[in-house]
Coordinates of C-alpha atoms in Angstrom, one line a residue:
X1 CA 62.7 60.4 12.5
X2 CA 62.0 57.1 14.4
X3 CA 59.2 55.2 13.9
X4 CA 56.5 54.5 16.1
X5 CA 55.8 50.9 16.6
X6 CA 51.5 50.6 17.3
X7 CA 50.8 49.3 20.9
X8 CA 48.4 46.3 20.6
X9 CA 45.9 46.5 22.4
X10 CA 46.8 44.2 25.6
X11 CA 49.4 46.8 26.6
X12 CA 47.4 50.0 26.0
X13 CA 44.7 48.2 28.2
X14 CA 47.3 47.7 31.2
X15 CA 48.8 51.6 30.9
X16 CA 45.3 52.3 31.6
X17 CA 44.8 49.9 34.2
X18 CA 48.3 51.1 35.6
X19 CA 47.0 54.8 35.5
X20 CA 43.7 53.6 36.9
X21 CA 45.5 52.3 39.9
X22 CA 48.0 54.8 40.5
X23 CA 44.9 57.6 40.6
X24 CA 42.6 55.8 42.7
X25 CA 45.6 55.6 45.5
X26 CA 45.6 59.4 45.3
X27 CA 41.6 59.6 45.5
X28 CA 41.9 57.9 48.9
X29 CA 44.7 59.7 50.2
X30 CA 42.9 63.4 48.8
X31 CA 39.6 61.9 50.3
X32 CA 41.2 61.3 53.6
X33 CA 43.4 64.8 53.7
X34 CA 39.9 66.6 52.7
X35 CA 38.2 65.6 55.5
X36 CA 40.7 66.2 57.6
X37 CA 40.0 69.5 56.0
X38 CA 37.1 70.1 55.9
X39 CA 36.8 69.0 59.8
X40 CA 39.1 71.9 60.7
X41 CA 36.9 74.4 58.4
X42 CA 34.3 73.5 61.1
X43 CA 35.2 74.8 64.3
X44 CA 36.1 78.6 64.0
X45 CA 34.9 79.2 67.1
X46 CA 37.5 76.2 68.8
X47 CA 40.7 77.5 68.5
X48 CA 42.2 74.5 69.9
X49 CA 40.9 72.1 67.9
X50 CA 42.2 74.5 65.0
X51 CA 45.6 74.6 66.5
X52 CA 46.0 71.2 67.3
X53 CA 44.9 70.0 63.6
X54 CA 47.6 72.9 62.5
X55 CA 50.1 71.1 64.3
X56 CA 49.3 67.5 62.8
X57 CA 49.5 69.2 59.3
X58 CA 52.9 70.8 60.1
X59 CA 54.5 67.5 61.1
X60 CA 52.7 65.4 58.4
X61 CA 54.2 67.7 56.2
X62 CA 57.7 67.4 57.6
X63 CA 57.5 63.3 57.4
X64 CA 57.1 62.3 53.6
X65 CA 60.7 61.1 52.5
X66 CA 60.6 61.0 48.7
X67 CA 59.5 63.4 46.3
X68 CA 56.4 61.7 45.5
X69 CA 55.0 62.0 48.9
X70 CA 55.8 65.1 49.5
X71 CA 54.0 66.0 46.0
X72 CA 51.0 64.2 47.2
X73 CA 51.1 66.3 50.4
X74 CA 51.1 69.4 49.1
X75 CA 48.4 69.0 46.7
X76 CA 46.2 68.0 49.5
X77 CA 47.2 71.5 51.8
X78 CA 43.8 73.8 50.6
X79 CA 40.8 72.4 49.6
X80 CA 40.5 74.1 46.3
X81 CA 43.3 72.2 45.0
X82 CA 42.2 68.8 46.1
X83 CA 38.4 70.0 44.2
X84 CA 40.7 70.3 41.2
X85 CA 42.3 67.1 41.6
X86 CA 39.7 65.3 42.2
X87 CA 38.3 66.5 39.3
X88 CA 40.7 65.8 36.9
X89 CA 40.8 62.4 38.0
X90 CA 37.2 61.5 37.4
X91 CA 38.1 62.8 33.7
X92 CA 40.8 60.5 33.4
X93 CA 38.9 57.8 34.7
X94 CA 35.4 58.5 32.5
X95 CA 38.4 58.6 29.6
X96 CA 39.4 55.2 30.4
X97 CA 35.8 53.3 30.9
X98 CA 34.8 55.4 27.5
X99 CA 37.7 53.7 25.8
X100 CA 37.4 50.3 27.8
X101 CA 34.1 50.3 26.6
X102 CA 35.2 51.6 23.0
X103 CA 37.1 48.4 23.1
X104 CA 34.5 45.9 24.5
X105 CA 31.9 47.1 21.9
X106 CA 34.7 46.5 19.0
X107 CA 35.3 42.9 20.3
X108 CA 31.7 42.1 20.6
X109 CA 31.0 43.4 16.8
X110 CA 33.3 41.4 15.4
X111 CA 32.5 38.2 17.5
X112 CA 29.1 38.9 16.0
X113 CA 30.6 39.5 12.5
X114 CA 32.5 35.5 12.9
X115 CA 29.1 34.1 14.2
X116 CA 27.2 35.2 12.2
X117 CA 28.9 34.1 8.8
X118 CA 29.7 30.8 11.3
X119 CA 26.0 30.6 11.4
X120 CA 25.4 31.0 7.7
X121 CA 27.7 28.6 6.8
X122 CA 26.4 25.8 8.7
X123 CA 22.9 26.9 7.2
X124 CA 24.1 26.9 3.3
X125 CA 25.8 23.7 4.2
X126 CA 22.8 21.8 5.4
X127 CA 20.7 22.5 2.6
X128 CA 23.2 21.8 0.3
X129 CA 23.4 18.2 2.0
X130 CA 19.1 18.7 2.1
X131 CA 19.1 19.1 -1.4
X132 CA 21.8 16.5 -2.7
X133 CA 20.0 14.0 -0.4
X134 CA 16.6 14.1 -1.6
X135 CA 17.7 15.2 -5.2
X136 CA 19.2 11.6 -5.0
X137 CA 16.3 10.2 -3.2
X138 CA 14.0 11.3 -5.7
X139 CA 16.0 9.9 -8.5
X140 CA 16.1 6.3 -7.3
X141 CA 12.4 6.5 -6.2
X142 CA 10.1 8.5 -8.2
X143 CA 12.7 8.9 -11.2
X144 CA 12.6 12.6 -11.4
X145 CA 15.8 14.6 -13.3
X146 CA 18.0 17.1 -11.3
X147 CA 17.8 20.9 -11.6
X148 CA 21.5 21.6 -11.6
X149 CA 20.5 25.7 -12.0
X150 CA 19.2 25.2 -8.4
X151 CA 22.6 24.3 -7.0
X152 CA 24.1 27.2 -7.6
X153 CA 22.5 29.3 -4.7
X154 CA 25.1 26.8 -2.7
X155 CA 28.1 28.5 -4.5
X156 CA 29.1 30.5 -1.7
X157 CA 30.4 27.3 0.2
X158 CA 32.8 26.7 -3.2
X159 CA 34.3 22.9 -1.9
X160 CA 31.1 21.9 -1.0
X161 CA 29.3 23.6 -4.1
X162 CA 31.8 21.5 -6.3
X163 CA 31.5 18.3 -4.7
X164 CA 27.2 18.5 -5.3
X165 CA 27.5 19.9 -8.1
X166 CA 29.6 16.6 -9.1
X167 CA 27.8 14.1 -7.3
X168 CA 24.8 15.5 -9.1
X169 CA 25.5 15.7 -12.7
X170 CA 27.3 12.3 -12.2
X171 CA 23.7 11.1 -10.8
X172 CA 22.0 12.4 -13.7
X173 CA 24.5 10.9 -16.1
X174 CA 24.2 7.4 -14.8
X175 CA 19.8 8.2 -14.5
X176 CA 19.9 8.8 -18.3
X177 CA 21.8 5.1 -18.8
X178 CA 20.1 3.9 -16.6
X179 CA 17.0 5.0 -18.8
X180 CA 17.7 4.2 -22.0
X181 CA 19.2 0.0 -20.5
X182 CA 15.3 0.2 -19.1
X183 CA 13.9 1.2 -22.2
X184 CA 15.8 -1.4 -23.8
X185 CA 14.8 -4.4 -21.9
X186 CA 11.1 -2.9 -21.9
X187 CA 11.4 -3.1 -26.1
X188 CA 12.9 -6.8 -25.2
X189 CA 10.1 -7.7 -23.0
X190 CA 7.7 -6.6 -25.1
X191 CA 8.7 -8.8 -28.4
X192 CA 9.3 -11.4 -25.9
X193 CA 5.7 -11.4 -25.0
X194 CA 4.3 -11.1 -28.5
X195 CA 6.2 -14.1 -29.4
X196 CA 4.8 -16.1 -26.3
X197 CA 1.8 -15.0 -27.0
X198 CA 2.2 -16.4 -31.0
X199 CA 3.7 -19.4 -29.3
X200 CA 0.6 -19.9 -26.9
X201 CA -2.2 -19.1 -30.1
X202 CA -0.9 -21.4 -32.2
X203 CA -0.1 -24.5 -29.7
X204 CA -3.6 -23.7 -28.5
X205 CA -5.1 -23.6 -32.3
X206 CA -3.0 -26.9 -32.6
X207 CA -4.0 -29.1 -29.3
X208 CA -7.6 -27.9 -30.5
X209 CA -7.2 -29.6 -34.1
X210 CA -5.6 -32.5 -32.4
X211 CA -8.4 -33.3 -29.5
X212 CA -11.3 -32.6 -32.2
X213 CA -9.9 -35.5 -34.1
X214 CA -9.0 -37.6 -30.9
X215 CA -12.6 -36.7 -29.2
X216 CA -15.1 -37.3 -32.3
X217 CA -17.4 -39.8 -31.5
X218 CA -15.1 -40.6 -28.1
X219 CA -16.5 -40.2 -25.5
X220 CA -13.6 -42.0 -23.3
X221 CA -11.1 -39.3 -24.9
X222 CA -12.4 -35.9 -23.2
X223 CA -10.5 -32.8 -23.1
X224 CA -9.0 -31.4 -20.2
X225 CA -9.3 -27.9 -21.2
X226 CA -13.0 -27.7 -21.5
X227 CA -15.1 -27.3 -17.9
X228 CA -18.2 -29.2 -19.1
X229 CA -16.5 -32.1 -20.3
X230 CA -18.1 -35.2 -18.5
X231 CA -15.5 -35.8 -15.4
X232 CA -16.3 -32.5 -14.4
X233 CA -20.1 -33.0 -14.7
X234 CA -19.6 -36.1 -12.5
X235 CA -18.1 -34.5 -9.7
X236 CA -20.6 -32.1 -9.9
X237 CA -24.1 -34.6 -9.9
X238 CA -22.4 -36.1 -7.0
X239 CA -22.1 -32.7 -5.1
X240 CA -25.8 -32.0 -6.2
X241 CA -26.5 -34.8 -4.2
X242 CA -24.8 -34.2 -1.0
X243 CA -25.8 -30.5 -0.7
X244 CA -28.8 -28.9 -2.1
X245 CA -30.2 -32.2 -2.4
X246 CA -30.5 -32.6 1.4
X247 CA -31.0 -29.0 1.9
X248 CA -34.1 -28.9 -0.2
X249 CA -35.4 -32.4 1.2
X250 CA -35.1 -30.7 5.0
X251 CA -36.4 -27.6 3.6
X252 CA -39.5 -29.6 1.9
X253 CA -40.2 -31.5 5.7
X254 CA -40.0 -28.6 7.1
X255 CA -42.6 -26.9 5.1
X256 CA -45.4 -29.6 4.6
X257 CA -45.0 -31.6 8.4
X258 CA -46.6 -34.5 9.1
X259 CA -48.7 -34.2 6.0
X260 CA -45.7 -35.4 3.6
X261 CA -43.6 -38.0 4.7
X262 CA -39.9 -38.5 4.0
X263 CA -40.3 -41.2 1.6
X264 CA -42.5 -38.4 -0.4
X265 CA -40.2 -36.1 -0.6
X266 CA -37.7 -37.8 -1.7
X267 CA -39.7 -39.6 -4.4
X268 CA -40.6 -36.1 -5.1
X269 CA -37.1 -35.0 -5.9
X270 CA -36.0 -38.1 -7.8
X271 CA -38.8 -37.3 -10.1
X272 CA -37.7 -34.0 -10.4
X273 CA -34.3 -34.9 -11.8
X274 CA -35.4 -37.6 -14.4
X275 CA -38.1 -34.9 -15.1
X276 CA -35.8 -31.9 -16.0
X277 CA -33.2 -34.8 -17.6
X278 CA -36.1 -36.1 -20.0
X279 CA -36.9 -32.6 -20.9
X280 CA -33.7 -31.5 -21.5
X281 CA -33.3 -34.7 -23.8
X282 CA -36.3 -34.1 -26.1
X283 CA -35.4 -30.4 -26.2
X284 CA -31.7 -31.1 -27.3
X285 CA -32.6 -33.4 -30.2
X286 CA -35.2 -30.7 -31.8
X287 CA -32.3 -28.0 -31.7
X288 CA -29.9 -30.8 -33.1
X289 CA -32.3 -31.0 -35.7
X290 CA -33.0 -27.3 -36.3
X291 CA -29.3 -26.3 -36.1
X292 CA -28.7 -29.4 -38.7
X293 CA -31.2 -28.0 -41.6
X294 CA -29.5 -24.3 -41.0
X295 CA -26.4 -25.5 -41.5
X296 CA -27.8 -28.1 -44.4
X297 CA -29.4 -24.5 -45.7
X298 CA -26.0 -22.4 -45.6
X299 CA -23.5 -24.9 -47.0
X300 CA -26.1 -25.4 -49.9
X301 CA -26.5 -21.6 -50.7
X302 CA -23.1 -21.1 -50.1
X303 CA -22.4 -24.0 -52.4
X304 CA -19.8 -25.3 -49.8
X305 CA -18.8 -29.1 -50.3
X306 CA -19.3 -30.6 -46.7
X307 CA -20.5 -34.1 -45.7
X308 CA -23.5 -35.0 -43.7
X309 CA -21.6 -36.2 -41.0
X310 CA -19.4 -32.9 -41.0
X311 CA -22.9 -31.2 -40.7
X312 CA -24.1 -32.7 -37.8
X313 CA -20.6 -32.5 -35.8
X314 CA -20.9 -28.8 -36.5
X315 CA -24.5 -28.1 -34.9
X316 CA -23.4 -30.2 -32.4
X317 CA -20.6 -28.4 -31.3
X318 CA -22.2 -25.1 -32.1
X319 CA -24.9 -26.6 -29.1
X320 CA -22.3 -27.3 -26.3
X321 CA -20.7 -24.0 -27.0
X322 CA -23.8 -22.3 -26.2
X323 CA -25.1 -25.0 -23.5
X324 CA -25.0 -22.7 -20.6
X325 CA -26.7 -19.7 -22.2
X326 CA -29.2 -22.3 -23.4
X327 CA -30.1 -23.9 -20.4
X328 CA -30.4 -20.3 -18.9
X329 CA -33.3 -19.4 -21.6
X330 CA -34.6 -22.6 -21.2
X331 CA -35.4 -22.6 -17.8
X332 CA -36.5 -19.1 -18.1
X333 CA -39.4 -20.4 -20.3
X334 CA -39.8 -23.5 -17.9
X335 CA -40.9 -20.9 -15.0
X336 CA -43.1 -18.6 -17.8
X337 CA -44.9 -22.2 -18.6
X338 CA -45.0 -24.1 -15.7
X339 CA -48.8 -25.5 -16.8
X340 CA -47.0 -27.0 -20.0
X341 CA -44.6 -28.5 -18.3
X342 CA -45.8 -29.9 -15.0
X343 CA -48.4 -31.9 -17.2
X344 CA -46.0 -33.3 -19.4
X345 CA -42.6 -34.2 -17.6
X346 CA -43.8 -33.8 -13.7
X347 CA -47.6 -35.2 -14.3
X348 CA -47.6 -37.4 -11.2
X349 CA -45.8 -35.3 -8.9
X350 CA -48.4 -33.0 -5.8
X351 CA -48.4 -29.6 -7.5
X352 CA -47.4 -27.9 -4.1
X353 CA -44.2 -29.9 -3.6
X354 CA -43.3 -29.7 -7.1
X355 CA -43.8 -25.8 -6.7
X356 CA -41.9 -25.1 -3.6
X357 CA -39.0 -28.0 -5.4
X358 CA -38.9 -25.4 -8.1
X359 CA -38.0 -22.3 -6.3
X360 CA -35.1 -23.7 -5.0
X361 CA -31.7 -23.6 -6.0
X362 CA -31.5 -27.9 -6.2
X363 CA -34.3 -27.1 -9.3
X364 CA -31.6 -24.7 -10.7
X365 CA -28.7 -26.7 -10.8
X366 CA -30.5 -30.0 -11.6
X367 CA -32.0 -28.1 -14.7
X368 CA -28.7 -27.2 -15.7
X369 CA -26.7 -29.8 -15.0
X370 CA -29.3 -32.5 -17.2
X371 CA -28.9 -29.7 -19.9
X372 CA -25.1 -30.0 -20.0
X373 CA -24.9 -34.0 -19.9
X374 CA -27.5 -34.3 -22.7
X375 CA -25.1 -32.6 -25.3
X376 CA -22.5 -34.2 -25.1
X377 CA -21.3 -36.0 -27.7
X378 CA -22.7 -39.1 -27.0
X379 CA -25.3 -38.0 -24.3
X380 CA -24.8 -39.1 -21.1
X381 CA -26.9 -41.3 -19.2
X382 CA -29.1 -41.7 -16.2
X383 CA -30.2 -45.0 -14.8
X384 CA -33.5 -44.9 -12.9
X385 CA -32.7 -48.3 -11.4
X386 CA -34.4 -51.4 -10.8
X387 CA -38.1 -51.9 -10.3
X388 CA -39.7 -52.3 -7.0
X389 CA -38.7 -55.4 -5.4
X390 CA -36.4 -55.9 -7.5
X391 CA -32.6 -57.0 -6.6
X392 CA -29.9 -53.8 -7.3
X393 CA -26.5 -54.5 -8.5
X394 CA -24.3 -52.8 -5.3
X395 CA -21.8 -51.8 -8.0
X396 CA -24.2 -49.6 -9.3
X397 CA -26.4 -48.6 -6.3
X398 CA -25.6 -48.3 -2.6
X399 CA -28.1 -48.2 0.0
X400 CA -29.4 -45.5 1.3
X401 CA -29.8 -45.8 5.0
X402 CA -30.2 -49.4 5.7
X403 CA -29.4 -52.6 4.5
X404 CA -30.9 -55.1 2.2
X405 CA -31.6 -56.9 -1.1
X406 CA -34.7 -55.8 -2.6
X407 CA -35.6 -52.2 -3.8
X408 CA -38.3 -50.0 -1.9
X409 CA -37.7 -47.3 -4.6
X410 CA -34.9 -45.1 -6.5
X411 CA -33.5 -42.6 -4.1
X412 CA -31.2 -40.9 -7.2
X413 CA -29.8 -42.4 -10.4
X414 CA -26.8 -43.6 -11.7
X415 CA -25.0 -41.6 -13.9
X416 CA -22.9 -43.1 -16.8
X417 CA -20.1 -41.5 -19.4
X418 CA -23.3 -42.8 -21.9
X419 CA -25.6 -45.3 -22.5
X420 CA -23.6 -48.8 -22.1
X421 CA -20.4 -46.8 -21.2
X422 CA -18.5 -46.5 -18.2
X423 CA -20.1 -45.5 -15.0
X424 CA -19.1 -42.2 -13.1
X425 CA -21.7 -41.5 -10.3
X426 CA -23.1 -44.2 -7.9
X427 CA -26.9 -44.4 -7.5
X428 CA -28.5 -44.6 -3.9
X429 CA -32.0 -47.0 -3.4
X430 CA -34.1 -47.8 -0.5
X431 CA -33.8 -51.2 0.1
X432 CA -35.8 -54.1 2.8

């Protein structure tokens, strides 16, 4: 038996097409006999018109010259016939659209089929790349580990599943070095610090030993570590001077008018300096000696052997340490007592000036600052200047607005490293 080879669908679809065309020629020609037809079936009453479309019948049907004509003809003779074949041809043709559109549904199923796993595809792949991407991202930026279990919702896309998957264990091997090298050089760091830190208490502890010795009694040997030493204090009288000194002097003329002059005030605010420095003085040698019997009292119960002279260096030092929270208490009482004090250190000053000098800040600083020079080791030293109509040495004191050779009156002291040392501060005097 000979086998039948399958007809693909290309062919099949032109056999139909062929058949298609081949009926649709005899639908014309059956739709132009039938009304040929069915104009004759008309007229019963005209017998010519019936015997004249008789005729044209008779000699269409002795015309055809093949067989296939003559088949046509003859199917068209009687109406009944061409009913039939009319018939049978809409069946083929509703056979062929049903399978022409048989076919078309087919194709467009498995066009959606392709798409559709095309689609998917491209969707699996991108958020595999997603993934990888910020799985990486987060590693070198907020050091967060991989989940690898995730990745394998991408192993339907095998090559591309593999490659992550690779790429991603390979990151998270390298993370985990990279790790433990970090932890590493953190541990390294770490000791590296602590012995800097060692390095930095014992140099410290050292230079300390050293400038105790060099400083002791030296005054012209200061340390450079310490903020009250007297260079810095000098820098600082001399800003007192140029800034609160004529703020509070504007402030003061101001307030009174023409019932204090200039030259008032500022006799007013010299006075107030070598006041607060004189205070300051006497107060510091009372605590020298206090602190000096404590420590006298504690070395001797303690039965520690310790000089005099290691004593006093002690409670001195044990003073400038605390100087600023000293001078702090101190002028707290100054303000409780201002009675006490006014008639002691400020006794010829006007009450009101002295008052309205004392709530400013110039009263604050100068407090302070007289505090800090005075414990030094020697004191430091303020020089009132000459006497009235006296000549000034202009390496001391320069003028203070005009020129001249005689002294009016002290406008602010000269300040020295100490008494008979070197001098730091210019003064300024009023001069005719």
């Amino acid at each position: 038996m000979e086998k039948v080879q399958p007809i693909s669908f290309g062919k099949a679809l032109n056999y139909h097409l062929n058949n298609a065309q081949f009926i649709s020629d005899n639908i014309k020609t059956t739709i132009d006999n039938n009304g040929e037809i069915r104009d004759s079936g008309k007229g019963t009453e005209n017998k010519t018109t019936s015997n004249v479309n008789t005729t044209k019948i008779k000699n269409q049907q002795k015309q055809p010259k093949d067989e296939k004509e003559r088949r046509a003809t003859e199917v068209t003779n009687t109406p009944d016939k061409s009913h039939d074949n009319l018939t049978d041809t809409i069946k083929k043709l509703d056979q062929i659209l049903t399978f022409i559109a048989n076919e078309n549904n087919t194709l467009n199923h498995q066009q959606s089929v392709k798409d559709r796993k095309l689609i998917h595809v491209l969707n699996t792949t991108k958020k595999a790349t997603s993934y990888a991407r910020n799985s990486i991202e987060n590693v070198e930026m907020e050091g967060k580990r991989f989940d690898v279990e995730h990745i394998e919702e991408f192993a339907d896309i095998s090559p591309f599943y593999q490659d992550i998957l690779y790429l991603v264990t390979n990151v998270e091997s390298l993370k985990k070095k990279d790790d433990n090298n970090l932890q590493e050089i953190n541990q390294t760091k770490k000791q590296l610090e602590e012995a800097k830190n060692e390095c930095e208490t014992l140099q410290h502890r050292l230079s300390k030993m050293a400038g105790a010795r060099l400083t002791d009694g030296n005054p012209n040997i200061t340390n450079l570590g310490d903020p009250n030493r007297p260079m810095k204090i000098g820098e600082t009288y001399s800003e007192l001077y140029d800034n609160e000194w004529t703020d509070t002097m504007d402030f003061c003329i101001q307030k009174f008018g023409k019932s204090s002059s200039e030259d008032t005030i500022i006799q007013h605010l010299f006075k107030t300096i070598v006041g607060c420095n004189k205070f300051c003085e006497e107060k510091s040698a009372v605590m020298l000696k206090a602190g000096k019997e404590n420590l006298e009292t504690a070395v001797t119960t303690l039965m520690i052997v310790s000089s005099e002279a290691e004593v006093i260096k002690q409670a001195m030092d044990i003073r400038k340490m605390a100087a600023e929270s000293t001078s702090d208490q101190l002028l707290e009482s100054i303000r409780k007592s201002k009675k006490e004090i006014t008639t002691t250190y400020f006794k010829t000053m006007d009450k009101k000036i002295l008052e309205l000098i004392m709530s400013t800040s110039f009263f604050t600083k100068c407090f302070k600052l007289c505090w800090k020079m005075v414990v030094q080791d020697p004191p430091m030293f303020l020089d009132e200047g000459p006497q009235k109509d006296k000549a000034f040495d202009k390496n001391v004191f320069r003028e203070y607005t005009s020129s001249g050779t005689k002294v009016v009156f002290t406008v602010w002291p000269a300040l020295y490293l100490h008494k008979n040392g070197a001098l730091l501060v210019k003064g300024v005097v009023k001069v005719k």
